[in-house]
Tab-separated table of C-alpha atoms in Angstrom:
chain	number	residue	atom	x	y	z
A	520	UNK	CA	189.422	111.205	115.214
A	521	UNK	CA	188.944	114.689	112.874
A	522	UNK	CA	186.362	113.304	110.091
A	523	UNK	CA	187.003	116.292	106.920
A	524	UNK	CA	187.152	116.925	103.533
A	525	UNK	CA	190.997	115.903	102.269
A	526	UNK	CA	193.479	118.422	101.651
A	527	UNK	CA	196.159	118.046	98.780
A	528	UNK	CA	198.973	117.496	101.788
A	529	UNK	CA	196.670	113.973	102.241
A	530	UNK	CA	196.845	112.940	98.430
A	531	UNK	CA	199.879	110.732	99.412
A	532	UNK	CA	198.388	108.975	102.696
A	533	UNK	CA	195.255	108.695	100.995
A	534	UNK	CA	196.459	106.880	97.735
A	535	UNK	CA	199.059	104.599	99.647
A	536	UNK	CA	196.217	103.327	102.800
A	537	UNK	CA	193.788	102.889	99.483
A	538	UNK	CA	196.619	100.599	98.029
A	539	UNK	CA	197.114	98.874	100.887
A	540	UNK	CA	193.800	97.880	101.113
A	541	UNK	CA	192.511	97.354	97.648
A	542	UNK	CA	195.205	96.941	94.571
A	543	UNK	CA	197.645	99.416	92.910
A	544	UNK	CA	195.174	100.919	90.410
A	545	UNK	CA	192.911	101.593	92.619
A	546	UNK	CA	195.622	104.073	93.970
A	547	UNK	CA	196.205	105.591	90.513
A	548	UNK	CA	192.318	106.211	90.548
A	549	UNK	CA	192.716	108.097	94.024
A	550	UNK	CA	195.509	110.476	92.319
A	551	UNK	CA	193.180	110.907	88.865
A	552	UNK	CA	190.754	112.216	91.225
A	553	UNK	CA	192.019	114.525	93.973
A	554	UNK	CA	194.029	116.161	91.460
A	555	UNK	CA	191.303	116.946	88.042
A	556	UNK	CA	189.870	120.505	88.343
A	557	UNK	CA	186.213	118.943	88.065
A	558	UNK	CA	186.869	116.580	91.015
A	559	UNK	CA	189.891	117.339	93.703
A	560	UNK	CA	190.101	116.499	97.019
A	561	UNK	CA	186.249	118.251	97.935
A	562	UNK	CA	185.437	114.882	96.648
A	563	UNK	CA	186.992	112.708	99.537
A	564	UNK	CA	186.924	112.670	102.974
A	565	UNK	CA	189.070	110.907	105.502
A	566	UNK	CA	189.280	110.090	108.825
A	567	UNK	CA	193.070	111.772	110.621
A	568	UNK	CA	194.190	110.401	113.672
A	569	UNK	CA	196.322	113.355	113.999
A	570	UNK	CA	198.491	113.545	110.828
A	571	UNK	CA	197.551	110.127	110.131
A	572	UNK	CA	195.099	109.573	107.028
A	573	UNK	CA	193.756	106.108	108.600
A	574	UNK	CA	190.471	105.991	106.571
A	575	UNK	CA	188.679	107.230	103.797
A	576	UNK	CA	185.857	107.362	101.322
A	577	UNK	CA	184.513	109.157	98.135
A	578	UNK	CA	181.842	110.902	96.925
A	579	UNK	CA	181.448	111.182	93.415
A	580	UNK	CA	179.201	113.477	91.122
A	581	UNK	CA	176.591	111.642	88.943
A	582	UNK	CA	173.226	112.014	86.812
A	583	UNK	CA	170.747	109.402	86.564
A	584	UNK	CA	167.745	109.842	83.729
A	585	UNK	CA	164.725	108.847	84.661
A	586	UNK	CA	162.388	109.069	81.422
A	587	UNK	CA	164.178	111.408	80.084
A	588	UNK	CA	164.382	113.485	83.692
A	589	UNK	CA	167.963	114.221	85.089
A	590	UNK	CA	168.076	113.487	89.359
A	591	UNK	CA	171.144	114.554	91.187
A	592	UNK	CA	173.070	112.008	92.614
A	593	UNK	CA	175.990	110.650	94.180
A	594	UNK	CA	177.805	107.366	94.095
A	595	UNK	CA	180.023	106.311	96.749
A	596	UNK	CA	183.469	104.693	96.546
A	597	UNK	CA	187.104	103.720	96.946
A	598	UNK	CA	186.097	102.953	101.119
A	599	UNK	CA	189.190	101.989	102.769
A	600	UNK	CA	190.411	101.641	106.879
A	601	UNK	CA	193.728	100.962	108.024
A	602	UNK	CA	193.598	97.396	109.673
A	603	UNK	CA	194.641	98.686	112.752
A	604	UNK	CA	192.029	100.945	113.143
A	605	UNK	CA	188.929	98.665	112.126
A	606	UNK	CA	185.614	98.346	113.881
A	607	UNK	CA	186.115	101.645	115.124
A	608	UNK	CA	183.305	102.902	113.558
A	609	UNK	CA	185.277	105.013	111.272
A	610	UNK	CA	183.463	104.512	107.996
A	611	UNK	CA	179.814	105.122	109.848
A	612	UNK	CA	181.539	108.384	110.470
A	613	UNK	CA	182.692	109.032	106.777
A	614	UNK	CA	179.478	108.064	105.246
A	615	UNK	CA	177.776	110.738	107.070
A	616	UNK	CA	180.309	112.769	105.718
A	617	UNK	CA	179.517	112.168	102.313
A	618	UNK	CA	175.913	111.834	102.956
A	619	UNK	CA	175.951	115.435	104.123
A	620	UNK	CA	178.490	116.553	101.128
A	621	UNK	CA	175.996	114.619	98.786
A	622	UNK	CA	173.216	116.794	100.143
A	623	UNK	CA	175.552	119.868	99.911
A	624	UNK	CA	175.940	119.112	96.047
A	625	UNK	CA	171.960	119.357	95.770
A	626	UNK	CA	171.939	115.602	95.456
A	627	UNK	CA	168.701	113.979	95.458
A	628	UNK	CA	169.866	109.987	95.664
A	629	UNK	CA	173.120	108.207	96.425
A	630	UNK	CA	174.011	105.224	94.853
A	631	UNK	CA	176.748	102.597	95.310
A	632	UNK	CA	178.007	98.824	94.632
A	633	UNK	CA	178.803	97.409	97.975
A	634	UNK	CA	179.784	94.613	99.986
A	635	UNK	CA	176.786	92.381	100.707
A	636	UNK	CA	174.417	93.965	103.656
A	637	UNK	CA	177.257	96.001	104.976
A	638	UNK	CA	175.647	99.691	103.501
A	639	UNK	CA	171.735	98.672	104.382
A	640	UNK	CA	172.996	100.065	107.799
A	641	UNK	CA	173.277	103.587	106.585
A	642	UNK	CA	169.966	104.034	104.807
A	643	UNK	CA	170.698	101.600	101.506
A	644	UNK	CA	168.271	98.989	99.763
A	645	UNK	CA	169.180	96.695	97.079
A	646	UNK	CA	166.882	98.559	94.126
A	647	UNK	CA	168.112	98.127	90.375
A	648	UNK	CA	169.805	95.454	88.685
A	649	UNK	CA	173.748	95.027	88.171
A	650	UNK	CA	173.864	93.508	84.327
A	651	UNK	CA	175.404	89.970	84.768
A	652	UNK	CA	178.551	89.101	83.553
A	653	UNK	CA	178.588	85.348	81.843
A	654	UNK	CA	181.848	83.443	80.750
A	655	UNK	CA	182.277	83.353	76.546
A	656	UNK	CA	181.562	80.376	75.152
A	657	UNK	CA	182.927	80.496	72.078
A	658	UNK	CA	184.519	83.998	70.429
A	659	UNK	CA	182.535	85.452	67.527
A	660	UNK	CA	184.337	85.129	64.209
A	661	UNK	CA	186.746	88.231	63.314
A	662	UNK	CA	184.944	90.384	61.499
A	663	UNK	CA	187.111	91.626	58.184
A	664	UNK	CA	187.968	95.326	57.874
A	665	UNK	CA	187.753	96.380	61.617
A	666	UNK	CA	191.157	97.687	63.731
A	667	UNK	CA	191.213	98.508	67.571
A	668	UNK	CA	193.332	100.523	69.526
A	669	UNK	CA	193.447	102.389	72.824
A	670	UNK	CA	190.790	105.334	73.129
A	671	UNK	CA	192.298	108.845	73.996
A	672	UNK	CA	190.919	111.749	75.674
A	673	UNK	CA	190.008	113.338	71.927
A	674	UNK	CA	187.583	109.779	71.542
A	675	UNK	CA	186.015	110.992	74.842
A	676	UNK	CA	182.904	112.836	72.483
A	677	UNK	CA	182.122	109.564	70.183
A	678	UNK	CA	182.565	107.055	73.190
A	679	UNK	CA	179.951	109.609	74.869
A	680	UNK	CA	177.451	109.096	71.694
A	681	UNK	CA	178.442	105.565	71.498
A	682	UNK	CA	176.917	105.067	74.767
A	683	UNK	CA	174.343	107.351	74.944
A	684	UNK	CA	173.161	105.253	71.716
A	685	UNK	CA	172.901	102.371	73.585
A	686	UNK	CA	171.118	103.479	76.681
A	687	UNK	CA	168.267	104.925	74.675
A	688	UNK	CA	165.755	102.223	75.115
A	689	UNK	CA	166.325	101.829	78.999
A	690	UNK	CA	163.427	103.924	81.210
A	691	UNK	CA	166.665	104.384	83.884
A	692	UNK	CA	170.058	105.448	82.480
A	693	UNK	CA	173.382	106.516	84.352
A	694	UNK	CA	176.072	107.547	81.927
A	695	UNK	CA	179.951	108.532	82.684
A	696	UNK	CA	180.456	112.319	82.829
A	697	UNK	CA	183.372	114.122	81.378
A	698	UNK	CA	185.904	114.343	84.082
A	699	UNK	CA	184.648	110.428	84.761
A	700	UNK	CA	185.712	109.651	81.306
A	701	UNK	CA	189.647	111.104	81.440
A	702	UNK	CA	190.148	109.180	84.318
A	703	UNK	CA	188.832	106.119	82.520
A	704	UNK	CA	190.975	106.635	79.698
A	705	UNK	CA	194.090	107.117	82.124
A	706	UNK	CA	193.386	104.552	84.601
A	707	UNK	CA	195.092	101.475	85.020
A	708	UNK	CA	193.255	99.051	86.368
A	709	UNK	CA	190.758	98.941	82.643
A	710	UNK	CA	191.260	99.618	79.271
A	711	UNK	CA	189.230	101.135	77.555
A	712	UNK	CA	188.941	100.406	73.687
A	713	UNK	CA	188.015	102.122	70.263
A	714	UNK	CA	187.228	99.966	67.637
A	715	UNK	CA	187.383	101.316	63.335
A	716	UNK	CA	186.315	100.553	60.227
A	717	UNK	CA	187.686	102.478	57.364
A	718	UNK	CA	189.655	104.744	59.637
A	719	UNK	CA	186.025	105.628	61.631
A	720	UNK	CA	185.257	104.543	65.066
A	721	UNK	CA	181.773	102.238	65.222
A	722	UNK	CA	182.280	100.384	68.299
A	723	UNK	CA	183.616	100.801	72.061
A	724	UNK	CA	184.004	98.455	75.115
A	725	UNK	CA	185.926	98.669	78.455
A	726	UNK	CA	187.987	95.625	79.729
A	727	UNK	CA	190.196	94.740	82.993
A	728	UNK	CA	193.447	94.531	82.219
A	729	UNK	CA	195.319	90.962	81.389
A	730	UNK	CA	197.757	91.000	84.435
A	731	UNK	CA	194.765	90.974	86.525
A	732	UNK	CA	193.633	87.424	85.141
A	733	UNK	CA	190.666	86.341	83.064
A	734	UNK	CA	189.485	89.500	80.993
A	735	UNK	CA	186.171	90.898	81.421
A	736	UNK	CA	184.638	93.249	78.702
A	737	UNK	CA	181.780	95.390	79.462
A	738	UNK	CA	180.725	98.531	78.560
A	739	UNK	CA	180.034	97.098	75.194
A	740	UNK	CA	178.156	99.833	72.328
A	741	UNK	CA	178.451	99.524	68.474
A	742	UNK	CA	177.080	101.304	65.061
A	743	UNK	CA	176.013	97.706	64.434
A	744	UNK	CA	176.163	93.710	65.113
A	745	UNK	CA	179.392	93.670	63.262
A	746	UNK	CA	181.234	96.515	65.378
A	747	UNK	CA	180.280	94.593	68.372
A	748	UNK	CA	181.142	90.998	67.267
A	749	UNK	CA	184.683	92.681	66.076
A	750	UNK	CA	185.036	94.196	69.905
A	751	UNK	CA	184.532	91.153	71.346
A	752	UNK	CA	186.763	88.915	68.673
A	753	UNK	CA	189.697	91.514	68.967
A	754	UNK	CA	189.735	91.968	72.833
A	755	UNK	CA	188.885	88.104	73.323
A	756	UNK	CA	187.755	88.214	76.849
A	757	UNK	CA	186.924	85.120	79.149
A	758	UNK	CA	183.850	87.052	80.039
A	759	UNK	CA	181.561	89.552	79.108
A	760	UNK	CA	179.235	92.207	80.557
A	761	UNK	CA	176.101	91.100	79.371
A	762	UNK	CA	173.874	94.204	77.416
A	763	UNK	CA	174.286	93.646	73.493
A	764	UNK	CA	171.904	91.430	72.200
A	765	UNK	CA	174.056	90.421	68.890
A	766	UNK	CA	176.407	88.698	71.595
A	767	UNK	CA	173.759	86.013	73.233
A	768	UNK	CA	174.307	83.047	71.021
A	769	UNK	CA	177.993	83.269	72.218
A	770	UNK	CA	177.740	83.803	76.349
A	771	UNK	CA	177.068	80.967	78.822
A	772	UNK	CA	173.571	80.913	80.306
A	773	UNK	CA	172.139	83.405	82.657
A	774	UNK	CA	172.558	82.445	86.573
A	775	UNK	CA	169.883	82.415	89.106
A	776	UNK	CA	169.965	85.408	91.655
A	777	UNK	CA	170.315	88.825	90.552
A	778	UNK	CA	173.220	91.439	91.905
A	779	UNK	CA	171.275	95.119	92.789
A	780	UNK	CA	173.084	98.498	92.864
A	781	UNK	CA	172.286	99.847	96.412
A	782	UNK	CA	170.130	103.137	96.559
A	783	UNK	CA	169.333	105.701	99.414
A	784	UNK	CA	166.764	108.190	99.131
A	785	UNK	CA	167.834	110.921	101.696
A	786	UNK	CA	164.593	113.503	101.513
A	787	UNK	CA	161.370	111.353	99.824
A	788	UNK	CA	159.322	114.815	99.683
A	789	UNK	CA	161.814	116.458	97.738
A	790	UNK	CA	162.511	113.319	95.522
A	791	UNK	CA	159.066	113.151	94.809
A	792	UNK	CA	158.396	116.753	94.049
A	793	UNK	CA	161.562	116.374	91.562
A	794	UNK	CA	159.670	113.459	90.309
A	795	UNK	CA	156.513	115.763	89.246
A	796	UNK	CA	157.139	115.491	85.715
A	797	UNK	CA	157.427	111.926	84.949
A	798	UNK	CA	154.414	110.323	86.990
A	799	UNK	CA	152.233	113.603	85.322
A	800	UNK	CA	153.764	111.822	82.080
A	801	UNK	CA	152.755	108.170	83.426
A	802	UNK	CA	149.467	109.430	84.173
A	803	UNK	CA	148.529	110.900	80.728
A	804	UNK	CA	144.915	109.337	79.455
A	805	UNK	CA	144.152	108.454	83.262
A	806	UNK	CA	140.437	109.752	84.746
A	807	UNK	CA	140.613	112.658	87.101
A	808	UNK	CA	141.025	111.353	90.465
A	809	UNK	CA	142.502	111.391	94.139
A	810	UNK	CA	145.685	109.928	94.756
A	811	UNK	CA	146.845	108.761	98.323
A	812	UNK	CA	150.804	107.099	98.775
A	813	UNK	CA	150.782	105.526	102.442
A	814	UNK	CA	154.346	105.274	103.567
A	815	UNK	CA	153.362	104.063	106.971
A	816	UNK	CA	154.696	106.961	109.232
A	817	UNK	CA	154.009	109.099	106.942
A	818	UNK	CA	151.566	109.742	103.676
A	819	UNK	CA	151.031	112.392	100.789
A	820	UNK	CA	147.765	113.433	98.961
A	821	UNK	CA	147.204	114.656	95.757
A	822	UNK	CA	144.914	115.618	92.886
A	823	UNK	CA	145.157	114.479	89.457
A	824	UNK	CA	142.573	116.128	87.564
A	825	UNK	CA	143.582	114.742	83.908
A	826	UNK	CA	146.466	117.148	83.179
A	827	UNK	CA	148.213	118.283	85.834
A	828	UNK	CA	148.649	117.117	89.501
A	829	UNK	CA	148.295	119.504	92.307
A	830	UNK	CA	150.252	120.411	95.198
A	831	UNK	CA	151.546	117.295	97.748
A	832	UNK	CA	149.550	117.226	101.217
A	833	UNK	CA	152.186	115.386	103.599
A	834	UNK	CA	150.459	114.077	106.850
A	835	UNK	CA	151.965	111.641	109.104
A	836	UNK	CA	150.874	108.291	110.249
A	837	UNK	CA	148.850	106.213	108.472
A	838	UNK	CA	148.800	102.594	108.957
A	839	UNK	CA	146.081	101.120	106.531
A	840	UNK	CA	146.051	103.616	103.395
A	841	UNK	CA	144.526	101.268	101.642
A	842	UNK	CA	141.484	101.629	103.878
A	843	UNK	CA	141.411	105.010	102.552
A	844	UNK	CA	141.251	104.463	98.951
A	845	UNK	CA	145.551	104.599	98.673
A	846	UNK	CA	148.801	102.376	98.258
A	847	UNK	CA	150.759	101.127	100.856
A	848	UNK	CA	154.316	101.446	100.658
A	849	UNK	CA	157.275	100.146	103.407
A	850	UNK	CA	159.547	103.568	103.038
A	851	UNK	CA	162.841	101.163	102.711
A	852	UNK	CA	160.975	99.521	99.158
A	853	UNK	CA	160.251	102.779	97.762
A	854	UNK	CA	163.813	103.084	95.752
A	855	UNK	CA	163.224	99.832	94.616
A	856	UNK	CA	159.670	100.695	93.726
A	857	UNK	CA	160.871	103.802	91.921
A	858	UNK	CA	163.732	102.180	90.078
A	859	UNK	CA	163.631	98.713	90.028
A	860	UNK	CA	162.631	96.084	87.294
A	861	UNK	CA	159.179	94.773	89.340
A	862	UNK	CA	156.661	97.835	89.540
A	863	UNK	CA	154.001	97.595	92.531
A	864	UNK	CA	152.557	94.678	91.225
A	865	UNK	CA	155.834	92.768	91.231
A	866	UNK	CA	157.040	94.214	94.761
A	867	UNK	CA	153.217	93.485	96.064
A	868	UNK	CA	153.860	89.368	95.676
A	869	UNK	CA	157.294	89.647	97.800
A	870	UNK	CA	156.312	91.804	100.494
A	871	UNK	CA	152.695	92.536	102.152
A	872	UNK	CA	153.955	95.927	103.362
A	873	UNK	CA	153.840	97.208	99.787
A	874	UNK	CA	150.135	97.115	97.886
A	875	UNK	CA	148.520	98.598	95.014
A	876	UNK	CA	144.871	99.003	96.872
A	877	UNK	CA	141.310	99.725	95.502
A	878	UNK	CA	142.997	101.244	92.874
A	879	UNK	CA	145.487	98.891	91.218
A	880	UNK	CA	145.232	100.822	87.397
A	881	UNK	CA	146.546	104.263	88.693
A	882	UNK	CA	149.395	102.615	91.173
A	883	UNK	CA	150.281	100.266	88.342
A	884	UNK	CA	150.500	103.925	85.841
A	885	UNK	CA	152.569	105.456	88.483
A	886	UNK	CA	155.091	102.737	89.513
A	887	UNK	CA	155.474	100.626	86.737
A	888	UNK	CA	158.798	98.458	85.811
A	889	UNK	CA	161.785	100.444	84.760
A	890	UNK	CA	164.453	99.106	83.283
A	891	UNK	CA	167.821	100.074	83.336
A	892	UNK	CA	171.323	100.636	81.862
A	893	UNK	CA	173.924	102.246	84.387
A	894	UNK	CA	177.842	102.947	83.934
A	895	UNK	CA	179.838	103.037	87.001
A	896	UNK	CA	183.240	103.995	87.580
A	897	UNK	CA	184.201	99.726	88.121
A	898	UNK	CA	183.092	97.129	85.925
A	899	UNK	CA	180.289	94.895	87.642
């Protein structure tokens, strides 16, 4: 088998083995991509069994915002085989592929929805939270004075601000980029609305489409509580992507359990020299001191002397940090730790390979609990 970047003489293999394995939209999605000048077919790879496309995947530009800090990062999708050439270890191939285009890109994390366990082979740990999505109870009262139609690619600047609105008070934000947007607007497989009052836009949402079955809404960002009631009345959905809190009265109760976006950290010394900035911001108005992260195999020292912190020391085994004054920290919860909703002291009651020690205050300043908003190219 040839693993490689696609060429545009694949664009027709790639979108019709995509089809045949997922649905027909997903196909349109395929053709958005390989052929917008921002994207193209550098962006997926495939597996040829001599002019045969018989599997492929995607690696797709993103930005996540950590307090306020933009990381590099990639987001796998659209991974499809040919039946007939299954447990062949095909996609193992392609995600090295991307994981080594991904690096090529200068990113510094990949990220991905997946099947359940499937991608914790290649490197991947469930880390930050998918939003539920809850049935509608009852549909919010139209609101008087508010239209919706279609968005267009010359709504692409106000559904940016729109969303960038409502992902303001998360500590961890992904947002769509520009070329992500068009083919969200020209997609079929969701629709993607503009709601107006007085001729202005003041809400925005993105739904499945009807022929698929029960709608579901998400994406959901408004000027106010009556933009977003008016969204939800106007597009009626069965069920919605929970994130507005004008919209609780009306959903059905949370479930137990909790979906996770899957994360991989590819280089953790050059993640965590990227991540410089924010823990100097976390520990502003902390005492001078010595700061030791055991990762088991392998540890980093460094100074924080009330302003600044001073150059990583990376040494190699360590198996009881906390012995020595530091955390301890299983390398495969450290995405988690870094992005996830439970800090150190929530990881710390799950798992005895991840602790705080002697000094609880400082790990607790550096790893607290983030939360997050993220927008991915599928609805949850």
């Amino acid at each position: 088998m040839d693993i490689r970047t696609s060429r545009q003489e694949d664009l027709d293999q790639v979108e019709k083995l995509i089809v045949s394995r997922m649905d027909p939209s997903d196909g349109v999605d395929a053709r958005l991509l390989m052929t917008d000048p921002d994207a193209g077919c550098d962006w997926v790879g495939v597996a040829a069994d001599g002019d045969r496309i018989v599997s492929t995947a995607t690696m797709m530009d993103e930005t996540m915002t950590l307090a306020g800090l933009d990381i590099p990062t990639g987001q796998v999708e659209q991974v499809a085989t040919d039946a007939e050439y299954e447990g062949r270890g095909l996609v193992r191939r392609l995600m090295g592929w991307a994981h080594e285009e991904s690096a090529r890109r200068g990113h510094l994390l990949q990220i991905m929805i997946g099947i359940p366990y499937f991608y914790r082979q290649f490197g991947y740990t469930y880390s930050i939270p998918v939003k539920q999505t809850r049935p509608l109870e009852r549909t919010p009262e139209p609101v008087a004075g508010h239209t919706i139609r279609r968005a267009t690619e010359a709504d692409i600047p106000v559904l940016d601000r729109f969303q960038d609105d409502a992902q303001r008070s998360a500590d961890l934000r992904m947002g769509h980029t520009a070329p992500c947007w068009r083919w969200l607007i020209n997609r079929t497989g969701s629709i993607t609305w503009v709601v107006e009052r007085d001729g202005s836009p003041v809400a925005t949402g993105r739904s499945t489409p009807p022929e698929e079955g029960d709608v579901v809404l998400g994406e959901i960002a408004g000027v106010d509580d009556d933009a977003v009631k008016a969204l939800v009345a106007l597009v009626n959905p069965a069920e919605v992507v929970e994130r507005h809190a004008a919209l609780e009265e009306y959903l059905a109760p949370r479930r137990p359990g909790v979906e996770q976006y899957l994360v991989r950290i590819p280089d953790v010394p050059r993640l965590l020299e990227h991540l410089r900035p924010v823990f100097t911001q976390r520990l502003q108005g902390h005492e001078p001191d010595d700061v030791l992260l055991g990762f088991y195999r392998t540890h980093v020292r460094f100074r924080w002397d009330g302003n600044e912190i001073g150059p990583y020391e990376w040494g190699g085994t360590m198996i009881g940090p906390g012995e020595e004054g530091g955390a301890g920290i299983a390398p495969d919860l450290l995405a988690p730790l870094l992005f996830g909703p439970h800090g150190i002291d929530g990881l710390r009651r799950w798992f005895s390979d991840v602790y705080p020690g002697p000094k609880s205050d400082l790990m607790n300043r550096l790893f607290p609990p983030v939360t997050s908003d993220l927008l991915t190219f599928y609805l949850p």
